[in-house]
Coordinates of C-alpha atoms and ligand atoms in Angstrom, one line a residue:
M1 CA 9.2 37.2 4.0
Q2 CA 5.7 38.9 2.8
P3 CA 5.2 42.0 4.8
I4 CA 1.9 42.9 6.3
T5 CA -0.3 45.0 4.7
D6 CA -3.9 45.3 3.6
I7 CA -2.7 47.4 0.1
D8 CA -0.7 45.6 -2.7
I9 CA 1.7 47.9 -3.7
I10 CA 4.7 49.1 -1.5
Q11 CA 6.6 52.0 -2.8
D12 CA 10.2 50.6 -1.2
S13 CA 7.7 49.0 1.5
E14 CA 7.3 51.9 3.9
D15 CA 4.7 49.7 5.3
L16 CA 7.5 46.8 6.1
D17 CA 9.1 49.9 8.1
T18 CA 6.2 50.8 10.4
P19 CA 6.1 48.9 13.4
K20 CA 3.1 46.3 13.4
Q21 CA 1.7 46.8 17.2
V22 CA 2.6 47.1 20.7
S23 CA 1.8 44.7 23.3
A24 CA -1.9 44.3 24.8
E25 CA -2.2 45.0 28.9
V26 CA -1.3 42.5 31.3
D27 CA -0.1 43.6 34.7
G28 CA 3.6 42.4 36.1
T29 CA 6.3 43.1 38.6
R30 CA 7.7 45.4 35.3
N31 CA 6.3 46.5 32.5
V32 CA 7.7 45.4 28.7
Y33 CA 6.8 47.8 25.9
L34 CA 7.2 45.6 22.5
E35 CA 7.2 47.4 19.3
T36 CA 7.7 45.0 16.3
Y37 CA 9.3 46.1 12.6
G38 CA 9.7 44.0 9.5
C39 CA 8.4 40.7 8.5
Q40 CA 5.9 38.3 9.5
M41 CA 8.2 36.0 11.0
N42 CA 9.1 39.1 13.5
V43 CA 5.8 39.4 14.8
S44 CA 5.6 35.6 15.3
D45 CA 8.7 36.2 16.9
S46 CA 7.4 39.1 19.2
E47 CA 4.4 36.8 20.2
I48 CA 7.0 34.0 21.7
V49 CA 8.9 37.2 23.3
A50 CA 5.6 38.2 24.6
S51 CA 5.2 34.4 25.8
V52 CA 8.8 34.1 27.4
L53 CA 8.4 37.1 29.2
R54 CA 5.1 36.9 30.4
K55 CA 5.7 33.2 32.1
D56 CA 8.6 35.4 33.9
G57 CA 6.0 38.0 35.7
F58 CA 6.9 41.0 33.4
G59 CA 3.7 43.1 32.4
L60 CA 3.3 44.1 28.7
T61 CA 1.6 47.5 28.4
R62 CA 0.4 49.3 25.5
N63 CA 2.0 52.7 26.3
P64 CA 5.6 53.2 26.4
D65 CA 5.3 56.1 29.0
D66 CA 4.1 53.1 31.4
A67 CA 6.9 51.1 30.5
D68 CA 9.8 50.1 32.8
I69 CA 11.7 48.3 29.7
V70 CA 11.3 48.8 26.0
L71 CA 12.0 45.9 23.6
I72 CA 12.4 47.0 19.9
N73 CA 12.0 43.8 17.5
T74 CA 13.9 45.0 14.5
C75 CA 14.6 44.1 10.6
A76 CA 17.6 44.9 9.0
I77 CA 16.5 44.0 5.5
R78 CA 17.1 47.1 3.7
E79 CA 18.8 50.2 4.5
N80 CA 15.8 52.2 5.2
A81 CA 14.7 49.2 7.5
E82 CA 17.5 50.1 9.5
Q83 CA 17.9 54.0 9.7
K84 CA 14.0 53.7 11.1
V85 CA 14.7 51.5 13.9
R86 CA 17.7 53.6 14.9
R87 CA 15.5 56.9 14.9
R88 CA 13.1 55.4 16.9
L89 CA 16.2 54.0 19.4
S90 CA 17.3 57.5 19.9
T91 CA 13.6 59.1 20.4
F92 CA 13.5 56.3 23.7
R93 CA 17.4 57.2 24.7
S94 CA 16.7 60.7 25.0
K95 CA 13.7 59.9 27.1
K96 CA 15.8 58.0 29.4
E97 CA 18.1 60.7 29.4
K98 CA 15.6 63.7 30.4
G99 CA 14.0 61.8 33.2
R100 CA 13.5 58.0 33.2
P101 CA 16.9 56.6 33.9
D102 CA 15.4 53.0 35.5
L103 CA 13.9 52.6 31.6
T104 CA 16.1 49.6 30.0
L105 CA 16.1 49.8 26.3
G106 CA 16.8 46.7 24.0
V107 CA 17.0 46.0 20.5
L108 CA 15.8 42.4 19.3
G109 CA 16.4 40.3 16.3
C110 CA 17.8 41.2 13.1
M111 CA 19.6 44.3 13.9
A112 CA 21.2 42.5 16.9
E113 CA 23.9 40.7 15.8
R114 CA 25.7 43.2 13.4
L115 CA 24.8 46.4 15.5
R116 CA 25.4 45.4 18.5
H117 CA 29.2 46.9 19.2
K118 CA 27.7 50.2 17.8
L119 CA 24.4 50.1 19.7
L120 CA 26.1 49.2 22.7
D121 CA 29.8 51.0 22.5
E122 CA 29.8 53.4 19.9
E123 CA 25.9 55.3 19.8
K124 CA 25.4 53.8 23.7
L125 CA 21.9 53.6 22.6
V126 CA 20.6 50.4 24.4
D127 CA 21.0 48.4 27.5
L128 CA 20.4 44.9 25.9
V129 CA 21.2 43.2 22.8
V130 CA 19.3 39.9 21.7
G131 CA 19.1 38.1 18.6
P132 CA 16.2 35.7 17.3
D133 CA 17.6 32.6 18.4
A134 CA 18.5 33.3 22.1
Y135 CA 14.7 34.9 23.3
R136 CA 14.5 32.1 26.0
D137 CA 17.6 34.1 27.5
L138 CA 15.7 37.7 27.8
P139 CA 14.2 37.4 31.3
N140 CA 17.9 36.4 32.5
L141 CA 19.3 39.2 30.4
L142 CA 17.1 41.6 31.9
H143 CA 17.3 40.9 35.4
Q144 CA 21.4 41.3 34.7
A145 CA 20.8 44.3 33.0
N146 CA 19.0 45.7 35.8
D147 CA 20.6 44.5 38.7
S148 CA 24.1 45.0 37.1
G149 CA 23.5 48.2 35.3
Q150 CA 25.8 46.5 32.8
A151 CA 24.6 45.8 29.1
A152 CA 23.3 42.4 28.5
V153 CA 24.0 40.5 25.4
N154 CA 23.3 37.3 23.7
V155 CA 23.5 37.2 19.6
Q156 CA 24.3 33.4 19.8
L157 CA 22.7 32.1 16.6
S158 CA 21.8 28.4 17.2
R159 CA 21.4 25.4 14.9
E160 CA 18.4 24.2 16.8
E161 CA 16.2 26.3 18.4
T162 CA 12.6 26.5 16.7
Y163 CA 11.2 27.4 20.1
A164 CA 8.8 24.3 19.5
D165 CA 7.5 24.1 23.3
I166 CA 6.6 27.7 23.5
S167 CA 3.4 28.8 22.9
P168 CA 2.8 32.0 21.4
V169 CA 1.1 34.9 23.3
R170 CA -0.9 36.5 20.2
Y171 CA -1.7 39.7 22.4
D172 CA -2.9 42.1 19.3
S173 CA -4.6 38.9 16.7
N174 CA -8.1 39.7 15.8
G175 CA -9.1 36.0 17.2
V176 CA -9.5 35.0 12.8
S177 CA -5.9 34.6 12.0
A178 CA -2.9 33.7 12.9
F179 CA 0.9 33.1 12.4
V180 CA 2.4 29.6 13.0
S181 CA 6.3 29.4 12.3
I182 CA 7.2 26.1 11.0
M183 CA 11.3 26.6 10.9
R184 CA 13.6 29.5 10.9
G185 CA 16.9 30.5 9.1
C186 CA 17.7 30.1 5.7
D187 CA 20.8 28.2 3.9
N188 CA 19.8 29.6 0.7
M189 CA 22.1 32.8 0.9
C190 CA 21.0 34.8 -2.6
S191 CA 23.7 37.2 -3.0
F192 CA 21.1 40.6 -2.0
C193 CA 20.0 39.1 1.4
V194 CA 21.4 39.7 4.9
V195 CA 18.7 37.3 6.4
P196 CA 21.3 34.1 6.6
F197 CA 23.6 36.1 8.6
T198 CA 20.9 37.9 10.7
R199 CA 18.4 34.5 11.3
G200 CA 21.3 31.7 10.6
R201 CA 21.0 28.1 9.5
E202 CA 17.9 26.5 8.3
R203 CA 16.1 24.7 10.5
S204 CA 12.6 22.7 10.4
R205 CA 9.9 22.5 13.6
P206 CA 9.0 19.3 14.7
M207 CA 5.6 18.5 12.9
E208 CA 3.6 17.2 16.2
S209 CA 4.4 20.9 17.4
I210 CA 2.9 22.1 14.7
L211 CA -0.3 20.4 14.6
G212 CA -0.2 20.8 18.4
E213 CA -0.6 24.6 17.8
C214 CA -2.7 24.5 14.9
Q215 CA -5.2 22.5 16.8
Q216 CA -5.3 25.0 20.0
L217 CA -5.8 27.9 17.3
V218 CA -8.6 25.6 16.0
D219 CA -9.8 25.2 19.5
A220 CA -9.6 28.9 20.3
G221 CA -11.8 29.8 17.4
F222 CA -9.4 30.8 14.6
K223 CA -10.4 30.5 11.3
E224 CA -6.9 31.1 8.8
V225 CA -3.1 30.1 10.2
T226 CA -0.1 31.4 7.9
V227 CA 2.7 29.0 8.3
L228 CA 5.7 30.8 8.3
G229 CA 9.3 30.4 7.4
Q230 CA 11.5 32.3 5.2
N231 CA 11.5 29.4 3.1
V232 CA 8.8 27.2 4.0
N233 CA 9.4 25.1 0.8
S234 CA 12.7 23.4 1.9
Y235 CA 10.8 22.5 5.3
R236 CA 12.2 18.6 6.6
Y237 CA 10.9 16.7 9.4
D238 CA 12.2 13.1 10.0
K239 CA 9.8 11.5 11.6
N240 CA 10.6 7.6 12.4
G241 CA 13.0 7.9 9.2
K242 CA 10.4 9.2 7.2
A243 CA 11.2 12.8 5.8
I244 CA 8.0 14.7 6.0
S245 CA 7.7 17.0 3.2
F246 CA 6.7 20.8 3.3
A247 CA 3.4 19.5 1.3
E248 CA 2.8 16.7 3.6
L249 CA 2.6 19.1 6.5
L250 CA 0.0 21.2 4.9
Y251 CA -2.0 18.4 4.4
Q252 CA -1.7 17.3 7.4
I253 CA -2.4 20.9 9.0
S254 CA -5.2 20.6 6.5
L255 CA -6.9 17.7 7.7
L256 CA -7.3 19.5 11.5
S257 CA -10.7 21.5 10.2
P258 CA -12.0 22.0 7.0
D259 CA -12.9 25.7 8.4
L260 CA -9.3 25.9 9.1
R261 CA -8.2 28.0 6.1
I262 CA -4.2 27.4 5.3
R263 CA -1.6 30.2 4.1
Y264 CA 1.9 30.0 3.9
S265 CA 5.0 32.6 3.2
T266 CA 7.4 32.7 1.7
S267 CA 8.4 29.8 -0.7
H268 CA 11.3 29.9 -2.9
P269 CA 10.4 28.7 -6.7
K270 CA 13.6 26.7 -7.0
D271 CA 11.7 24.0 -4.6
C272 CA 8.0 24.5 -5.4
S273 CA 7.0 21.0 -5.9
D274 CA 4.1 19.2 -8.1
E275 CA 3.3 17.6 -5.0
L276 CA 3.1 20.9 -3.3
L277 CA 0.7 21.8 -6.2
H278 CA -1.4 19.0 -5.5
V279 CA -2.0 19.4 -2.1
H280 CA -3.4 22.8 -3.6
R281 CA -5.8 21.2 -5.9
E282 CA -7.0 18.6 -3.5
R283 CA -7.3 20.3 -0.1
E284 CA -10.5 22.8 -0.4
N285 CA -9.1 24.5 2.7
V286 CA -5.5 25.2 1.7
C287 CA -5.8 28.7 0.0
N288 CA -4.9 29.2 -4.4
F289 CA -2.4 31.5 -3.5
I290 CA 0.7 31.4 -3.6
H291 CA 3.4 34.0 -2.6
L292 CA 6.5 33.6 -5.0
P293 CA 9.1 35.8 -5.2
V294 CA 10.8 36.0 -8.6
Q295 CA 13.1 38.9 -7.9
H296 CA 13.9 39.6 -11.4
G297 CA 12.7 38.8 -15.0
N298 CA 16.3 38.3 -16.2
T299 CA 18.5 35.1 -16.3
E300 CA 21.9 36.7 -15.8
V301 CA 20.6 38.5 -13.2
L302 CA 18.9 35.8 -11.5
E303 CA 22.4 34.2 -11.4
R304 CA 23.6 36.9 -10.2
M305 CA 21.3 36.7 -7.4
R306 CA 22.3 33.3 -6.8
R307 CA 18.4 32.9 -7.2
T308 CA 19.2 28.9 -8.8
Y309 CA 16.3 29.3 -11.5
S310 CA 16.1 30.9 -14.6
R311 CA 13.5 33.6 -16.0
D312 CA 11.8 30.1 -18.2
E313 CA 12.1 27.7 -15.5
Y314 CA 10.2 30.7 -13.3
L315 CA 7.7 31.3 -16.0
S316 CA 6.8 27.2 -16.6
L317 CA 6.5 26.9 -12.8
I318 CA 4.1 29.2 -13.4
D319 CA 2.3 27.6 -16.2
R320 CA 2.2 24.3 -14.6
A321 CA 0.6 25.7 -10.8
R322 CA -1.8 27.1 -13.4
S323 CA -2.7 24.1 -15.0
I324 CA -2.7 22.1 -11.8
V325 CA -4.6 24.4 -10.0
P326 CA -7.0 26.4 -12.4
G327 CA -7.6 29.8 -11.1
I328 CA -4.5 30.0 -8.6
S329 CA -3.2 33.7 -7.8
F330 CA 0.4 34.3 -7.2
S331 CA 1.7 37.4 -5.7
T332 CA 5.9 38.2 -5.4
D333 CA 8.9 40.1 -4.7
I334 CA 10.7 42.5 -7.4
I335 CA 14.5 44.1 -6.6
A336 CA 14.6 47.2 -9.2
G337 CA 18.5 48.4 -9.7
F338 CA 20.3 45.4 -8.7
C339 CA 24.1 45.8 -9.5
G340 CA 24.8 46.1 -12.9
E341 CA 21.3 45.7 -14.4
T342 CA 21.2 47.0 -17.8
E343 CA 18.4 48.7 -19.1
E344 CA 16.9 45.8 -21.3
Q345 CA 17.6 43.6 -18.2
H346 CA 15.2 46.3 -16.5
R347 CA 12.8 45.4 -19.2
D348 CA 12.8 41.8 -18.9
T349 CA 11.7 42.1 -15.3
L350 CA 8.6 44.2 -16.6
S351 CA 7.6 41.9 -19.6
L352 CA 7.9 38.9 -17.0
M353 CA 5.2 40.9 -15.0
E354 CA 3.3 41.2 -18.4
L355 CA 3.1 37.6 -18.9
V356 CA 2.9 36.5 -15.1
R357 CA 0.3 39.1 -14.2
Y358 CA 0.4 39.3 -10.5
D359 CA -2.3 39.3 -8.0
H360 CA 0.0 41.4 -5.9
A361 CA 3.6 42.5 -5.7
F362 CA 5.8 44.0 -3.3
M363 CA 8.5 46.2 -4.9
F364 CA 12.0 47.6 -3.7
M365 CA 15.1 49.5 -4.6
Y366 CA 18.3 47.3 -4.2
S367 CA 19.6 48.2 -1.1
E368 CA 23.2 47.5 -0.1
R369 CA 23.9 45.0 2.9
P370 CA 27.0 44.8 4.4
D371 CA 28.6 40.8 4.6
T372 CA 26.4 39.9 1.4
Y373 CA 28.1 38.1 -1.8
A374 CA 26.9 41.2 -3.8
A375 CA 28.1 43.7 -1.6
R376 CA 31.3 41.7 -1.6
K377 CA 31.7 41.1 -5.2
Y378 CA 29.9 43.5 -7.1
E379 CA 29.2 47.2 -7.6
D380 CA 26.3 48.9 -6.0
D381 CA 26.5 50.7 -9.7
I382 CA 23.1 52.0 -10.5
P383 CA 22.5 55.6 -9.5
L384 CA 19.7 56.3 -7.2
D385 CA 17.6 58.7 -9.4
V386 CA 17.8 55.4 -12.0
K387 CA 16.6 52.8 -9.3
K388 CA 14.0 55.1 -8.8
R389 CA 13.0 55.4 -12.1
R390 CA 12.7 51.7 -12.5
L391 CA 11.0 51.0 -9.5
T392 CA 8.5 53.8 -10.2
E393 CA 7.9 52.0 -13.9
I394 CA 7.6 48.7 -12.2
I395 CA 5.0 50.0 -9.4
E396 CA 2.9 51.4 -12.6
L397 CA 3.1 48.6 -14.6
Q398 CA 1.7 46.6 -11.6
T399 CA -0.9 49.1 -10.4
G400 CA -2.6 48.7 -13.6
I401 CA -2.7 44.7 -13.9
A402 CA -3.7 44.9 -10.1
K403 CA -6.3 47.2 -11.2
E404 CA -7.4 45.3 -14.6
K405 CA -7.0 41.7 -12.4
N406 CA -9.2 43.1 -9.8
E407 CA -11.8 44.5 -12.8
E408 CA -11.8 40.9 -14.0
E409 CA -13.3 39.4 -10.7
I410 CA -16.9 41.8 -11.2
G411 CA -19.7 39.4 -11.3
R412 CA -17.4 36.4 -9.7
I413 CA -18.9 34.9 -6.6
H414 CA -16.1 34.4 -3.6
T415 CA -16.1 33.2 0.1
V416 CA -14.9 35.8 2.5
L417 CA -13.4 35.1 6.0
V418 CA -14.7 38.3 7.9
E419 CA -11.5 39.6 9.6
G420 CA -13.4 42.6 11.3
T421 CA -14.7 46.0 10.2
S422 CA -13.8 48.1 7.5
K423 CA -11.3 50.8 7.8
R424 CA -13.6 52.9 5.4
S425 CA -17.2 52.2 7.6
D426 CA -18.7 50.8 10.8
E427 CA -21.7 49.5 8.4
Q428 CA -19.1 47.4 6.4
L429 CA -16.8 44.2 7.0
C430 CA -13.4 43.1 5.3
G431 CA -12.1 39.9 4.4
R432 CA -9.8 38.0 2.4
T433 CA -11.1 35.6 -0.6
D434 CA -9.3 32.3 -1.1
T435 CA -6.8 33.9 -3.4
N436 CA -5.7 36.8 -0.5
K437 CA -8.0 39.8 -2.1
M438 CA -9.4 42.1 0.3
A439 CA -12.9 42.3 0.1
I440 CA -15.2 45.1 1.8
F441 CA -19.3 44.3 1.7
D442 CA -22.1 45.3 4.3
R443 CA -22.5 44.0 7.5
L444 CA -25.5 42.4 7.3
D445 CA -25.4 39.8 10.0
F446 CA -22.1 38.2 9.6
K447 CA -19.5 38.7 12.4
K448 CA -15.8 38.2 12.7
G449 CA -15.0 34.5 11.6
D450 CA -17.8 34.1 9.8
Y451 CA -17.7 32.8 5.8
A452 CA -19.8 35.1 3.8
E453 CA -20.3 34.4 0.1
V454 CA -19.9 37.7 -1.7
R455 CA -20.7 38.5 -5.4
V456 CA -17.7 41.4 -6.4
T457 CA -19.7 44.4 -7.7
D458 CA -16.7 47.2 -7.9
C459 CA -12.6 47.8 -7.4
T460 CA -9.9 49.6 -7.3
S461 CA -6.7 48.1 -7.7
A462 CA -6.2 47.3 -4.4
T463 CA -9.4 46.2 -2.8
L464 CA -12.5 44.2 -4.3
L465 CA -16.2 46.3 -3.0
A466 CA -18.5 43.1 -2.9
E467 CA -22.2 42.7 -1.8
P468 CA -22.9 39.7 0.1
M469 CA -25.0 36.6 -1.6
I470 CA -28.6 36.8 0.6
V471 CA -28.9 33.0 0.7
E472 CA -33.1 32.1 0.8
T473 CA -33.7 30.5 3.7
A474 CA -37.1 27.9 3.5
H475 CA -40.1 28.4 6.0
Ligands
LIG501 N1 17.7 45.0 -0.9 C1 16.4 45.7 -1.7 N2 15.2 44.1 -1.5 C2 15.8 43.2 -0.8 N3 15.0 42.0 -0.4 C3 15.6 41.5 -0.1 N4 17.3 41.9 0.7 C4 17.3 43.3 -0.2 C5 17.8 43.7 -0.4 N5 19.4 43.9 0.0 C6 13.6 42.0 -0.7 C7 13.4 40.9 -1.6 C8 12.8 39.6 -0.6 C9 12.3 40.5 0.1 C10 11.7 40.0 1.8 O1 13.1 41.8 0.4 O2 12.6 41.1 -2.5 O3 12.0 38.5 -1.1
LIG502 FE1 17.1 36.1 2.1 FE2 17.1 34.4 -0.2 FE3 16.8 33.3 2.0 FE4 14.9 34.7 0.8 S1 15.9 32.8 0.2 S2 15.4 34.9 3.2 S3 15.5 36.0 0.0 S4 18.6 34.1 1.3

């Protein structure tokens, strides 16, 4: 999944490992502090967790010192993400040992299944371990842990669970954009990726419940939804014998309101269909932006990664998308230093980046994950200093490309959805263009949730600086 960030370049994704949010205040019998690591899907899952807990009378607090229960929604995608979560758990554990014996400490999400024995038995770090498909069971498990003083565990993965009927509590939302989960799990089995093991088999949420949630968001004044899944392009839902595709689903969401912008993440290049590209072209409110992880620029490495497309197939997909949807923008994920990567193969990644010229990229060093195909079959043989140097070359190239692409925007006019006040100044607002570029401009009379027409005047590699277009009103 695409990490959440204001900036377009993340050195081995520091940002991915930073907690995104803690919960807003809601009083209850026992108060929960919830901290979320990892991708957008985890943020969305935490909103489901908040909903399940609130329904059962638990309160939510922003302050861990006020909490009776601390829950950490974890990420296992790379080793450093896992280490960060462990350090955080140790901090809470020592709080518990130093005068807060009643504090319940729980691990949710992707680390749950793999590390449950370690976390529970060996390191005795936590009282509760709950996998991503067992959140309905949380109140029960919390009561159980509280009553018995024994650890409570449910890491069962499901083939059906989509939490379709649970209304997420958007506790830290900006009131403008929201995530809507449309499917869970992944059947792709990319050789480097732990997600199919931590999140289980792919399953799609019924279209009616997705449309219902989006309609509620429209009614509540939201202006943007990002629909989420590990691999949204393989969304499939059977409605009265008719298979609904992802393209059809997007089309249906786009009909709900012309004022609602629609984005999605993450899409796999192998099944990015022409039908989908035509939805981008035809529906104004389906944003002209696709996060299309390439992972690598060399066909042999892509084969070993089990990505099921070649360099040329990926490049022709980009060409097709650009010819069907002129002006469409792309971001990507790239892995440096995968097993057996030669210097020449690394240069293929650089040359692919030069050909595609991504607007954004999330760039990572390969990190071996236990149980994956790569861990079992290949040697993690690229020395750390070589991985680092290759990643740096990739990042430097992308920074230059992003800056040049942003410079090309100077003088252009964009419609920006206002998300809030800019971090730089209270006098300025920030928001995204249709193509997912962050723009900063003077506040004037605009407010959060407005669409503002702006002209780009300057830029950095990460941000467009812009001026609002003054609309002359007739008297
Ligand atoms: N090592 C490095 N990066 C990884 N990703 C997934 N697994 C690994 C790994 N083992 C990256 C991929 C994916 C993104 C979410 O994280 O680029 O698209
Ligand atoms: Fe992991 Fe590949 Fe599935 Fe993405 S598509 S979650 S990288 S296995």
